[in-house]
Amino acid sequence: MTDTQPTSGIPRAHKLHLSREHALHLLKEMLRIRAFEERCAELYTEEKIRGFLHLYSGEEAIAVGVMKALDATDAVVATYREHGHALARGLPMDRLMAEMYGKQDGVSRGRGGSMHLFDAKRRFYGGSAIVAGGIPLAVGLALADQMQDRAQVTACFFGEGAAAEGAFHESLNLAALWRLPVLFVCENNRYAMGTALERSESETDIARKAACYQIPSVALDGMDVIAIEAAAREAVTEIRAGGGPRFLECRTYRFRAHSMFDAQLYRDKAEVEAWKQKGPILRFRHWLEETGMLDAETAGRLDAEIEREIAAAVDFAESGDWEPVENLTCDVCTKA
Amino acid sequence: MSGQTIHTTYRGAVRAAIRDALDRDERVFLMGEDVGRYGGCYAVSKGLYDDYGPERIRDTPLSECGFTGAGIGAAMGGMRPIVEIMTVNFSLLALDQIVNNAATLRHMSGGQLSVPVVIRMATGAGKQLAAQHSHSLEAWYAHVPGLKVAAPATLEDARGMLWSALEDPDPVVLFEHVMLYNREGDLAADAGPVPITGAAVRREGTDVSLITYGGCLFKTLDAAEALAADGISAEVIDLRSLRPLDDATVVASVAKTHRAVVIDEGWRTGSLAAEVSARIMEQAFWELDAPVGRVCSTEVPIPYPKHLEDAAVPQAPDIIAAAKTALAR
Ligand SMILES: Cc1ncc(C[n+]2csc(CCOP(=O)(O)OP(=O)(O)O)c2C)c(N)n1
C-alpha cells in the first residue's frame, strides 16, 4: 500500500459546521496529547517511567475526533498506545502521569503503568497490551448494552496489526451477526512494530476486510481531525439508532518509535519527515491560521495553559506515594 | 575441547545456536513476529535475516495461533521449524495448537505422526512490563503429556539445547527468561549440543538442596553464596528440563542434604515447585529432616512498579530465609 489517500472519503454534506470555539478545543486536545507524550519520552530517559512506553505522537486526531462523537455513558476500549485516548476521554492528566510513574494516585493505582490505564467511572476499559485482546471485550460491553436496552455505544481502538489476529475476525463477525453497538476504530499507522502492513497482510485495505463482515466501513485520512469527528458522529448516530456496528479505518502514522526500545531500522528518516509534514496538528494549525481562527496570542495562551497542566501533572506524580507492599495482593479477587 | 573461549551473552548464545542449526540442517527455519528485518523483539535473531534470507528467517503477521499451528504442520510435513513467540503471555493465543495438536498427534494417531517442532519463547518478570507481559507459565506447558519442556539458564544450555530439541522427534518448548538475555560470560568456542533432559548440579553442598530453574538460577546461586558466608553449605540444582523432570538427581541430592527448598517464579498454586516437592515426598520422604520449603511468586498478576514487582517474585533474601527455615536456623 503506497497511496496515502483513503479509498473512500466522507461526503461533503457531513462536514461539521465548525465554530471557532470547537475548532480551538480540538486543537488544544491534540496539543495536550502531543505535549504529554513528548514529556513522557523525556521522563523515560530520566528513568521516571519504566517498562514499555508506546507514544501516540502523530495519531492524535483519531482519539480526539472520535471521542467528540461519544457521550459520557458510552464505553471506550483501547490498547497499550492509549495515553491519547485516556486524555481525550477526560481522564485527569495528573492521575495519568502518576500512573506512568507507578504511583498509587495513578488511575490504576500505579499497578498498570503506561499500557494499562483504566477509569471505570468514565467507562474507559483500558489499556490492553495483548494485540487484539480488547476487541472481544468491546463486543461484550456492547452486548451487555444491547441486552439491557441501553442506547450506548462502545468505541474500540486498535492498530492495523491487530487485523491479523483471530480475535479481530471473530469479534467483527459476532458484532455484525448480533448487530451490536460497536464503533471499531482501526488506527492504521502502517507498521506493527517493525513490520510494514504490506508485509503482513494479503489484503492491505483494512476497511475492505471489515466490509466482508457486512459492517459499513470507511477509510479516512487519519490526519484530519475534522473528517474523523464527522465520520465518527455519523457512525455513532447510526449505531445508536440500532444500525449495528460501524468500522472506521483511520490512516495515520506514528512519528516516534514503536516503543522506547526500537531503533527504527525498518523505515527511513525521510519517510518519517514526510509524514510529519502531513501531521494532524501542523495541518490543522495552518488551516486555523489561514481561516483567521487562530492568532499568535491565542496560540501562545494554549501552549502556556498546556505547559502549566503538564508541569502540575509531573509535580503530582513526583510527590505521590508508592503503594505499600502490604497491598500487593489486594484486588486479585474480591474478598471472600 | 580446544580450550578456546569466547565472551558472549545469553542472547548471543541462543543466536549462535540458531545459526548452527540453520547451517547443519536445511530443513530448519525460524519463524515469528519481527524475527527477520527487525531482528527479534529481544534482538535474539539480529543479523540472521541478512545471512539466511526471508525464507528461512520468516517474519509473520500478528497471528500466534496461525503461525504456531503452521510450524506444527510444517514439522509434520518434514521441516524442522523453530517457532519464536515473543513472550509466554502471547503464547496463550497459540495454546490451542500446542496443547490440542502438537501434544496429541503422535498418540492420537496411533503413533503414526511425529511433530518435531521447537517453540521458543521469553518468559518471566523483571522488566516492569506489568501483568500482560511478565508471567511465568512454564508449569502449564510442563503439565501436558506429549510435550517436552526445557528452560536453559546458562550460556552452555542456551547454546546447546536448541540442537538437541530440533533432533528430538517430539514437540519441544524452550523457555528463555527475559532477565537472562543480557547475562555475559565465557563460552567454549566449540560449545555444542547439550541434552534437553536431565538436571544439573550447579553448586555442590551438604546442608540443604536448593532446587530451581530458569530465571531463578542465578538468584539461587547468589543465595547459596550468602548462605556459605553463614556457614551453610547449599547444593544448587538446576532442573533444566521441566518435562520430563529428572527425579533421580533431585532425590540423590536430598538423600545427601536431607533438606530441600524449591525456588520457582511460577505462582505457588499448582506450580512446578508443588510437583517437585510432591515427588520428593513420594520418593525421599524418609530422607527428609524438615518439610520441603517453597519460594514462589506471590499470587498476583505482576504489577508495574519496581518495588511491587520485586516483592512479587522470588528474590535471594527470600531463598536465604527459606533455606534457614529448613535448617531451623
Ligand atoms: C498477542 C500479541 N502479540 C504480540 C505482541 C507484541 N506487540 C506489541 S505491539 C505490537 C505491534 C502492534 O501493531 P499495531 O496493531 O499495528 O499497533 P501499533 O503498535 O502500531 O499502534 C506487537 C507485535 C503483543 N503485545 N500481543
XYZ file of C-alpha atoms and ligand atoms in Angstrom:
691
model
C 0.000 0.000 0.000
C 1.712 3.185 -1.065
C -1.187 5.587 -1.574
C -1.791 7.992 1.234
C -5.322 8.847 0.253
C -8.197 6.971 1.812
C -10.142 4.801 -0.600
C -13.381 6.495 0.276
C -13.666 9.874 1.904
C -16.619 11.341 3.719
C -19.270 13.152 1.725
C -19.042 16.924 1.967
C -22.544 17.176 3.342
C -21.318 15.582 6.500
C -18.556 18.051 7.151
C -19.105 19.642 10.505
C -20.300 23.106 10.881
C -17.313 24.251 12.819
C -17.397 27.035 15.374
C -14.160 28.750 16.337
C -14.599 27.601 19.884
C -14.942 23.970 18.868
C -12.023 24.195 16.455
C -9.753 25.626 19.127
C -10.917 22.949 21.516
C -9.922 20.225 19.028
C -6.554 21.850 18.548
C -5.958 22.121 22.255
C -6.875 18.494 22.847
C -4.365 17.383 20.232
C -1.705 19.699 21.623
C -2.265 18.357 25.128
C -1.703 14.829 23.939
C 1.408 15.740 21.962
C 2.897 17.637 24.892
C 2.068 14.833 27.299
C 3.716 12.261 25.026
C 6.830 14.307 24.480
C 7.122 14.836 28.232
C 6.705 11.111 28.802
C 9.583 10.450 26.408
C 11.812 12.758 28.475
C 10.689 11.148 31.696
C 11.526 7.775 30.223
C 15.104 8.830 29.566
C 15.224 10.112 33.128
C 14.031 6.625 34.187
C 10.984 8.026 35.941
C 8.825 5.968 33.599
C 9.899 2.371 33.048
C 8.731 -0.738 31.244
C 7.287 -0.347 27.768
C 6.206 3.119 26.657
C 4.290 3.468 23.376
C 3.691 7.027 22.299
C 0.787 8.357 20.243
C 2.504 11.357 18.637
C 1.196 11.748 15.101
C -2.058 9.920 15.703
C -3.786 12.487 17.953
C -6.539 13.394 15.506
C -8.099 9.947 15.834
C -8.647 9.812 19.593
C -9.662 13.463 19.700
C -12.059 13.237 16.761
C -13.732 10.006 17.824
C -14.104 10.964 21.496
C -16.042 14.072 20.482
C -18.690 11.826 18.992
C -19.203 9.878 22.216
C -21.371 10.586 25.239
C -20.169 10.175 28.798
C -22.216 6.967 29.062
C -20.540 5.364 26.058
C -17.638 2.971 26.598
C -14.067 3.040 25.307
C -11.649 0.151 24.846
C -8.099 0.944 23.780
C -4.659 -0.605 23.506
C -1.236 -0.122 25.110
C -0.823 3.044 22.973
C -3.654 4.703 24.833
C -2.429 7.843 26.596
C -4.118 9.967 23.960
C -7.417 8.151 24.279
C -7.356 8.496 28.041
C -6.660 12.227 27.848
C -9.279 12.815 25.164
C -11.780 10.819 27.186
C -11.269 13.222 30.073
C -9.140 11.199 32.465
C -7.265 13.750 34.586
C -3.735 14.316 33.367
C -2.215 14.371 36.832
C -3.546 10.925 37.682
C -2.437 9.638 34.284
C 1.059 10.901 34.927
C 1.042 9.315 38.364
C 0.169 6.032 36.659
C 3.140 6.422 34.317
C 5.314 6.657 37.408
C 3.592 3.707 39.058
C 2.383 5.805 41.999
C -0.725 4.844 43.938
C -2.555 8.009 42.939
C -2.448 6.787 39.355
C -5.631 5.885 37.520
C -4.901 2.181 38.059
C -3.273 2.671 41.486
C 0.071 2.511 39.706
C -0.249 -1.203 39.102
C -0.704 -0.967 35.354
C 1.634 1.768 34.155
C 1.618 3.204 30.661
C -0.026 0.201 28.998
C -2.873 -0.296 31.440
C -4.862 2.867 32.035
C -8.359 2.369 33.418
C -11.198 4.532 34.665
C -14.425 2.668 35.280
C -16.330 5.839 36.166
C -15.566 7.267 32.745
C -16.214 3.887 31.148
C -12.600 3.716 29.987
C -11.862 -0.003 29.884
C -8.137 0.181 29.198
C -5.359 -0.289 28.437
C -4.917 -3.822 26.894
C -1.436 -4.963 25.907
C -2.367 -8.144 24.100
C -2.742 -7.159 20.468
C -6.449 -7.520 19.540
C -7.192 -8.604 23.106
C -9.517 -5.674 23.719
C -11.715 -6.249 20.680
C -13.788 -9.123 22.094
C -14.237 -7.102 25.302
C -15.744 -4.275 23.305
C -18.137 -6.724 21.677
C -19.155 -7.942 25.116
C -19.677 -4.462 26.525
C -21.885 -3.724 23.546
C -23.748 -6.992 24.022
C -24.495 -6.010 27.621
C -25.831 -2.658 26.431
C -27.981 -4.301 23.788
C -29.372 -6.903 26.171
C -30.232 -4.208 28.704
C -31.782 -1.883 26.121
C -29.308 0.931 26.693
C -28.679 3.182 23.722
C -24.943 3.224 24.389
C -22.040 2.751 22.052
C -18.682 1.074 22.676
C -15.757 2.550 20.788
C -12.917 0.110 20.270
C -9.462 1.258 19.161
C -6.726 -0.992 17.784
C -3.842 -0.910 15.330
C -3.793 -2.411 11.868
C -1.532 -5.172 13.184
C -4.491 -6.483 15.155
C -6.282 -7.304 11.899
C -4.038 -10.373 11.556
C -5.252 -11.894 14.815
C -8.147 -14.301 15.024
C -9.769 -12.220 17.762
C -10.261 -9.383 15.256
C -12.157 -11.562 12.800
C -14.179 -13.416 15.380
C -15.188 -10.145 17.014
C -16.209 -8.410 13.802
C -18.324 -11.371 12.834
C -20.038 -11.512 16.224
C -20.717 -7.804 16.268
C -22.211 -7.889 12.787
C -24.153 -11.086 13.361
C -25.771 -9.726 16.505
C -25.959 -6.107 15.261
C -24.089 -4.886 18.300
C -23.466 -1.207 19.034
C -19.705 -1.164 18.467
C -17.676 1.510 16.736
C -14.493 -0.197 15.558
C -11.658 2.253 15.035
C -8.570 0.936 13.323
C -5.562 3.202 13.724
C -3.602 2.210 10.685
C -0.151 3.674 11.230
C 1.351 1.307 8.608
C 3.691 -0.545 10.912
C 3.144 -3.207 13.518
C 6.378 -2.835 15.441
C 8.866 -3.268 12.572
C 6.507 -4.948 10.144
C 5.050 -2.850 7.365
C 1.417 -3.528 6.515
C 2.166 -4.928 3.069
C 4.475 -7.492 4.597
C 1.831 -8.797 6.941
C -1.498 -8.618 5.118
C -2.592 -10.185 1.837
C -5.362 -7.572 1.693
C -3.947 -4.276 2.878
C -7.234 -2.412 2.728
C -8.441 -2.957 6.287
C -11.799 -1.267 5.698
C -12.490 -3.825 2.979
C -11.820 -6.647 5.376
C -14.374 -5.226 7.783
C -16.845 -4.747 4.958
C -16.634 -8.502 4.278
C -18.412 -8.983 7.588
C -21.258 -6.785 6.330
C -20.092 -3.908 8.537
C -20.425 -0.497 6.883
C -16.817 0.661 6.742
C -14.928 3.719 5.617
C -11.273 4.550 5.258
C -10.388 8.031 6.424
C -7.494 10.418 6.399
C -6.339 9.800 9.956
C -4.506 13.111 9.999
C -7.706 15.128 9.560
C -9.382 15.674 12.898
C -12.461 17.251 11.321
C -13.010 14.370 8.928
C -12.655 11.921 11.781
C -15.041 13.716 14.060
C -17.614 13.999 11.273
C -17.333 10.337 10.324
C -17.456 9.234 13.946
C -20.554 11.338 14.626
C -22.328 9.881 11.657
C -21.345 6.345 12.605
C -22.329 6.788 16.249
C -25.726 8.170 15.256
C -26.383 5.132 13.109
C -25.139 2.711 15.747
C -27.252 4.334 18.449
C -30.288 4.060 16.227
C -29.828 0.292 16.199
C -27.973 0.023 12.938
C -25.333 -2.391 14.226
C -21.574 -1.922 14.180
C -19.589 0.545 12.089
C -15.921 0.463 11.166
C -13.558 3.395 10.653
C -10.097 2.807 9.285
C -8.034 5.894 10.055
C -4.841 6.075 8.005
C -2.151 7.696 10.046
C 1.492 7.427 11.012
C 3.372 7.167 14.267
C 6.070 9.807 14.480
C 8.021 8.048 17.158
C 9.456 4.597 17.622
C 7.124 1.672 18.333
C 8.270 1.786 21.938
C 11.316 3.240 23.600
C 13.347 0.136 22.709
C 13.053 0.492 18.952
C 15.947 1.660 16.745
C 13.564 2.086 13.780
C 15.815 0.447 11.223
C 12.754 -0.660 9.262
C 11.847 2.814 7.957
C 13.924 5.691 6.733
C 14.094 9.095 8.252
C 12.851 10.769 5.080
C 9.625 8.806 5.284
C 9.092 9.887 8.878
C 9.855 13.501 7.983
C 7.451 13.466 5.056
C 4.669 12.244 7.309
C 5.478 14.820 9.946
C 4.767 17.469 7.337
C 1.311 15.950 6.985
C 0.848 15.735 10.750
C -2.573 16.336 12.267
C -1.561 19.255 14.446
C 0.584 21.056 11.903
C -2.086 20.818 9.252
C -4.964 21.867 11.463
C -2.959 24.721 12.883
C -2.153 26.061 9.438
C -5.751 25.802 8.422
C -6.906 27.619 11.539
C -4.384 30.373 10.908
C -5.437 30.721 7.288
C -9.079 30.967 8.190
C -8.266 33.506 10.885
C -9.480 31.311 13.726
C -6.077 31.144 15.355
C -3.910 34.128 16.091
C -0.498 34.231 17.714
C -1.873 35.364 21.034
C -4.382 32.540 21.269
C -1.744 30.031 20.224
C 0.553 31.316 22.927
C -2.183 31.106 25.512
C -2.994 27.490 24.580
C 0.649 26.492 24.795
C 1.033 28.174 28.169
C -2.072 26.504 29.574
C -0.877 23.114 28.441
C 2.595 23.691 29.796
C 1.112 24.518 33.189
C -1.110 21.467 33.131
C 1.830 19.203 32.315
C 4.039 20.755 34.969
C 1.285 20.265 37.538
C 0.828 16.649 36.439
C 4.543 15.939 36.802
C 4.563 17.566 40.252
C 1.577 15.478 41.261
C 3.289 12.294 40.071
C 6.593 13.212 41.710
C 5.028 13.930 45.069
C 2.755 10.881 45.051
C 3.295 7.833 47.242
C 4.128 4.287 46.272
C 1.540 1.677 47.042
C 2.600 -0.082 50.258
C 3.996 -3.585 49.702
C 1.386 -4.889 52.157
C -1.200 -4.156 49.469
C 0.486 -6.497 46.998
C -2.368 -8.982 46.857
C -5.260 -6.536 47.166
C -7.881 -6.699 44.440
C -6.765 -10.010 42.957
C -10.268 -11.189 43.671
C -12.935 -9.671 45.864
C -12.558 -10.704 49.472
C -14.359 -13.938 50.255
C 37.719 -29.195 23.881
C 40.065 -26.757 22.252
C 40.324 -24.717 25.444
C 39.474 -21.567 23.465
C 36.627 -19.480 24.846
C 34.548 -16.635 23.506
C 32.960 -13.896 25.547
C 29.271 -13.755 24.790
C 25.805 -13.140 26.155
C 22.888 -15.487 26.663
C 21.262 -13.748 23.700
C 24.383 -14.336 21.628
C 24.477 -17.975 22.666
C 20.882 -18.534 21.511
C 21.689 -16.753 18.266
C 24.747 -18.937 17.734
C 22.586 -21.981 18.342
C 20.049 -20.878 15.728
C 22.840 -20.168 13.251
C 24.368 -23.555 13.908
C 21.026 -25.293 13.369
C 20.395 -23.406 10.121
C 23.854 -24.446 8.898
C 23.530 -28.061 9.915
C 20.111 -28.822 8.521
C 18.456 -27.155 5.579
C 15.046 -28.163 6.884
C 15.491 -25.768 9.811
C 13.873 -22.347 9.599
C 12.973 -19.657 12.153
C 9.535 -18.084 12.151
C 7.846 -15.488 14.317
C 6.826 -11.864 14.718
C 9.577 -9.417 13.780
C 12.277 -12.114 13.836
C 13.565 -11.084 10.413
C 14.047 -7.489 9.367
C 13.564 -6.226 12.896
C 15.939 -8.764 14.426
C 13.585 -10.079 17.095
C 11.868 -8.242 19.941
C 14.725 -9.264 22.262
C 17.251 -8.994 19.407
C 17.998 -12.717 19.501
C 17.820 -13.141 15.720
C 19.612 -9.898 14.848
C 21.628 -10.308 11.659
C 20.207 -13.690 10.700
C 17.826 -12.273 8.107
C 20.710 -10.795 6.150
C 22.607 -14.064 6.171
C 19.802 -16.557 5.614
C 17.087 -14.587 3.844
C 13.333 -14.277 4.182
C 12.506 -17.929 3.507
C 14.441 -19.242 6.468
C 14.130 -16.231 8.766
C 10.451 -15.787 8.230
C 8.550 -12.760 9.520
C 4.964 -13.488 10.411
C 1.953 -11.272 10.942
C 0.499 -10.961 14.444
C -1.092 -14.395 14.268
C 0.262 -16.562 17.078
C -2.346 -19.261 16.657
C -1.862 -19.384 12.903
C 1.909 -19.419 12.651
C 2.470 -21.740 15.609
C -0.020 -24.136 14.094
C 1.735 -23.735 10.755
C 5.003 -24.620 12.476
C 3.392 -27.781 13.820
C 2.056 -28.623 10.363
C 5.397 -27.915 8.710
C 7.091 -30.195 11.214
C 4.666 -32.981 10.287
C 5.422 -32.216 6.672
C 9.144 -32.817 7.089
C 10.553 -29.427 8.031
C 12.305 -28.557 11.306
C 10.725 -25.253 12.323
C 11.869 -23.073 15.181
C 8.828 -21.028 16.136
C 9.569 -17.925 18.198
C 6.768 -16.463 20.269
C 7.630 -13.053 21.700
C 6.640 -13.886 25.231
C 4.763 -16.561 27.145
C 1.727 -14.343 27.677
C 1.236 -14.161 23.910
C 1.734 -17.917 23.594
C -1.698 -18.269 25.142
C -3.110 -17.316 21.754
C -1.315 -20.391 20.391
C -2.061 -22.685 23.315
C -4.777 -24.474 21.392
C -2.373 -25.512 18.656
C 0.318 -26.551 21.103
C -1.872 -28.497 23.504
C -4.584 -29.822 21.197
C -2.391 -30.535 18.178
C 1.332 -30.695 18.839
C 0.999 -32.604 22.091
C -1.649 -35.079 20.975
C -0.894 -36.022 17.394
C 1.608 -38.813 17.979
C -0.543 -40.677 20.468
C -3.919 -39.877 18.956
C -2.789 -41.077 15.536
C -1.762 -44.412 16.956
C 1.887 -43.457 16.795
C 1.856 -42.642 13.087
C 2.567 -38.931 13.265
C 5.535 -37.028 14.590
C 5.770 -33.308 15.352
C 9.436 -32.303 15.558
C 8.789 -28.603 16.148
C 10.698 -26.376 18.542
C 8.830 -23.470 20.101
C 10.958 -20.851 21.833
C 9.579 -18.062 23.945
C 10.604 -15.480 26.507
C 9.185 -15.747 29.988
C 9.242 -14.059 33.340
C 9.240 -10.773 35.206
C 11.859 -8.157 35.986
C 11.450 -5.506 33.305
C 8.441 -3.695 34.754
C 6.214 -4.815 31.914
C 3.185 -5.446 34.149
C 0.525 -8.105 34.085
C 0.234 -8.991 30.406
C 3.946 -9.407 29.658
C 5.618 -10.799 32.768
C 4.223 -14.125 33.766
C 5.926 -17.483 34.210
C 3.632 -20.141 32.824
C 6.212 -22.896 32.315
C 4.227 -25.166 34.632
C 1.219 -25.061 32.310
C 3.275 -26.495 29.488
C 5.058 -28.934 31.781
C 1.631 -30.260 32.724
C 0.982 -31.593 29.236
C 1.986 -35.119 28.157
C 3.275 -35.150 24.601
C 5.410 -32.061 25.074
C 8.993 -31.747 26.234
C 9.793 -28.567 28.106
C 13.188 -27.127 28.939
C 14.484 -23.893 30.432
C 18.100 -23.170 29.546
C 19.583 -20.864 32.174
C 23.317 -20.932 31.457
C 25.214 -19.877 28.349
C 26.120 -23.526 27.672
C 22.499 -24.583 27.762
C 21.328 -21.618 25.721
C 23.929 -22.587 23.140
C 23.408 -26.318 23.350
C 19.774 -27.176 23.953
C 18.324 -25.923 20.696
C 20.036 -28.501 18.534
C 19.024 -31.345 20.841
C 15.480 -30.012 20.780
C 15.478 -29.985 16.986
C 16.788 -33.544 16.847
C 14.031 -34.677 19.138
C 11.121 -36.246 17.247
C 8.603 -34.635 19.611
C 7.498 -31.046 20.142
C 9.839 -29.158 22.472
C 9.050 -25.880 24.207
C 12.085 -23.817 25.265
C 11.742 -21.020 27.797
C 14.205 -18.135 27.835
C 13.857 -15.895 30.878
C 13.909 -12.215 29.891
C 16.381 -11.333 32.633
C 18.924 -13.802 31.230
C 19.352 -12.323 27.740
C 21.956 -9.764 28.813
C 23.944 -12.097 31.043
C 27.544 -12.291 29.915
C 30.205 -14.884 30.294
C 32.744 -17.108 28.595
C 31.651 -19.994 26.477
C 33.842 -22.645 24.914
C 34.413 -21.723 21.294
C 33.481 -25.251 20.290
C 30.471 -25.490 22.622
C 27.985 -27.881 21.148
C 24.727 -29.651 21.840
C 23.668 -30.497 25.369
C 20.763 -32.794 26.202
C 17.329 -31.353 26.914
C 16.754 -33.964 29.577
C 18.395 -34.163 32.959
C 19.051 -31.726 35.773
C 22.476 -30.303 36.610
C 24.122 -29.737 39.960
C 25.384 -26.134 39.686
C 26.928 -25.978 43.132
C 27.720 -28.823 45.469
C 26.704 -28.654 49.082
C 25.792 -30.789 52.042
C 23.278 -28.944 54.239
C 20.314 -28.103 52.027
C 19.264 -28.673 48.402
C 18.062 -25.562 46.568
C 16.173 -26.737 43.500
C 15.330 -24.261 40.772
C 15.391 -23.478 37.050
C 15.478 -20.636 34.521
C 15.433 -17.059 35.751
C 15.746 -18.050 39.411
C 19.013 -19.963 38.972
C 21.335 -17.020 39.495
C 19.348 -15.615 42.406
C 19.614 -19.066 43.962
C 23.365 -19.214 43.371
C 23.676 -15.770 44.980
C 21.661 -17.039 47.931
C 23.918 -20.095 48.202
C 26.947 -17.815 48.277
C 25.420 -15.749 51.067
C 24.484 -18.900 52.969
C 28.084 -20.106 52.687
C 29.177 -16.934 54.469
C 26.864 -18.015 57.297
C 28.441 -21.449 57.366
C 25.619 -23.184 55.494
C 26.570 -25.418 52.601
C 23.811 -25.301 49.982
C 23.620 -27.527 46.931
C 22.036 -25.859 43.912
C 20.201 -27.966 41.371
C 19.165 -26.547 38.026
C 16.264 -28.648 36.789
C 16.883 -27.580 33.158
C 14.257 -29.994 31.904
C 10.785 -29.220 33.231
C 9.154 -32.119 31.435
C 10.286 -34.779 31.958
C 11.610 -33.960 35.432
C 14.852 -35.607 36.471
C 13.751 -37.179 39.739
C 16.987 -39.119 40.229
C 19.216 -36.041 40.501
C 16.818 -34.351 42.903
C 16.390 -37.412 45.081
C 20.145 -38.076 45.189
C 20.728 -34.537 46.401
C 18.036 -34.739 49.060
C 19.443 -38.082 50.212
C 22.679 -36.223 50.862
C 21.386 -32.964 52.391
C 18.082 -34.146 53.933
C 16.567 -30.732 53.361
C 15.121 -29.107 50.275
C 13.742 -25.777 49.127
C 12.245 -25.375 45.655
C 12.503 -21.951 44.028
C 10.104 -21.209 41.181
C 8.956 -17.955 39.553
C 5.566 -19.517 38.843
C 2.682 -18.873 41.227
C 2.658 -21.276 44.155
C -0.690 -22.943 43.488
C -0.259 -25.755 41.003
C 3.369 -24.778 40.433
C 6.362 -26.801 39.290
C 7.583 -26.300 42.841
C 4.476 -28.146 44.005
C 5.239 -31.020 41.632
C 8.895 -31.263 42.662
C 8.044 -31.179 46.333
C 5.409 -33.898 45.865
C 7.970 -36.092 44.132
C 10.473 -35.592 46.945
C 7.738 -36.565 49.390
C 6.893 -39.660 47.337
C 10.441 -40.792 46.669
C 12.551 -39.464 49.535
C 10.184 -38.962 52.444
C 12.346 -40.927 54.871
C 15.402 -38.895 53.919
C 13.829 -35.594 54.951
C 14.733 -33.843 58.193
C 12.378 -30.940 57.516
C 9.348 -30.180 55.356
C 10.207 -29.209 51.776
C 10.171 -25.425 51.502
C 8.926 -23.404 48.558
C 9.770 -19.926 47.316
C 7.319 -18.988 44.570
C 5.778 -15.865 43.116
C 3.064 -14.180 45.122
C -0.351 -14.983 43.715
C -0.964 -11.706 41.958
C -0.830 -10.547 38.346
C 2.645 -8.995 38.139
C 2.368 -5.265 38.988
C 4.213 -2.471 37.182
C 6.068 -0.561 39.936
C 9.513 -1.925 40.661
C 9.038 -2.323 44.390
C 5.882 -4.370 43.886
C 7.290 -6.409 41.021
C 10.352 -7.230 43.116
C 8.113 -8.159 46.027
C 6.007 -10.426 43.810
C 8.787 -12.683 42.503
C 11.380 -14.748 44.389
C 14.481 -12.852 45.496
C 17.742 -14.012 47.066
C 16.745 -12.911 50.611
C 13.546 -14.990 50.338
C 15.621 -18.002 49.315
C 18.095 -17.470 52.152
C 15.249 -17.209 54.649
C 13.582 -20.378 53.345
C 16.868 -22.293 53.496
C 17.398 -21.179 57.079
C 13.858 -22.191 57.970
C 14.534 -25.658 56.556
C 17.636 -25.791 58.741
C 15.775 -24.352 61.740
C 18.394 -21.588 61.871
C -0.787 -11.070 21.019
C 0.396 -10.175 20.985
N 1.395 -10.461 20.146
C 2.485 -9.653 20.092
C 2.576 -8.545 20.878
C 3.808 -7.642 20.814
N 3.447 -6.388 20.160
C 3.017 -5.351 20.877
S 2.514 -4.102 19.922
C 2.892 -4.910 18.507
C 2.617 -4.273 17.191
C 1.165 -3.967 17.036
O 0.952 -3.192 15.913
P -0.423 -2.494 15.616
O -1.563 -3.387 15.985
O -0.395 -2.026 14.227
O -0.495 -1.264 16.625
P 0.556 -0.078 16.844
O 1.532 -0.560 17.854
O 1.182 0.223 15.536
O -0.236 1.042 17.385
C 3.428 -6.156 18.801
C 3.911 -7.116 17.808
C 1.513 -8.304 21.769
N 1.529 -7.261 22.614
N 0.427 -9.119 21.791
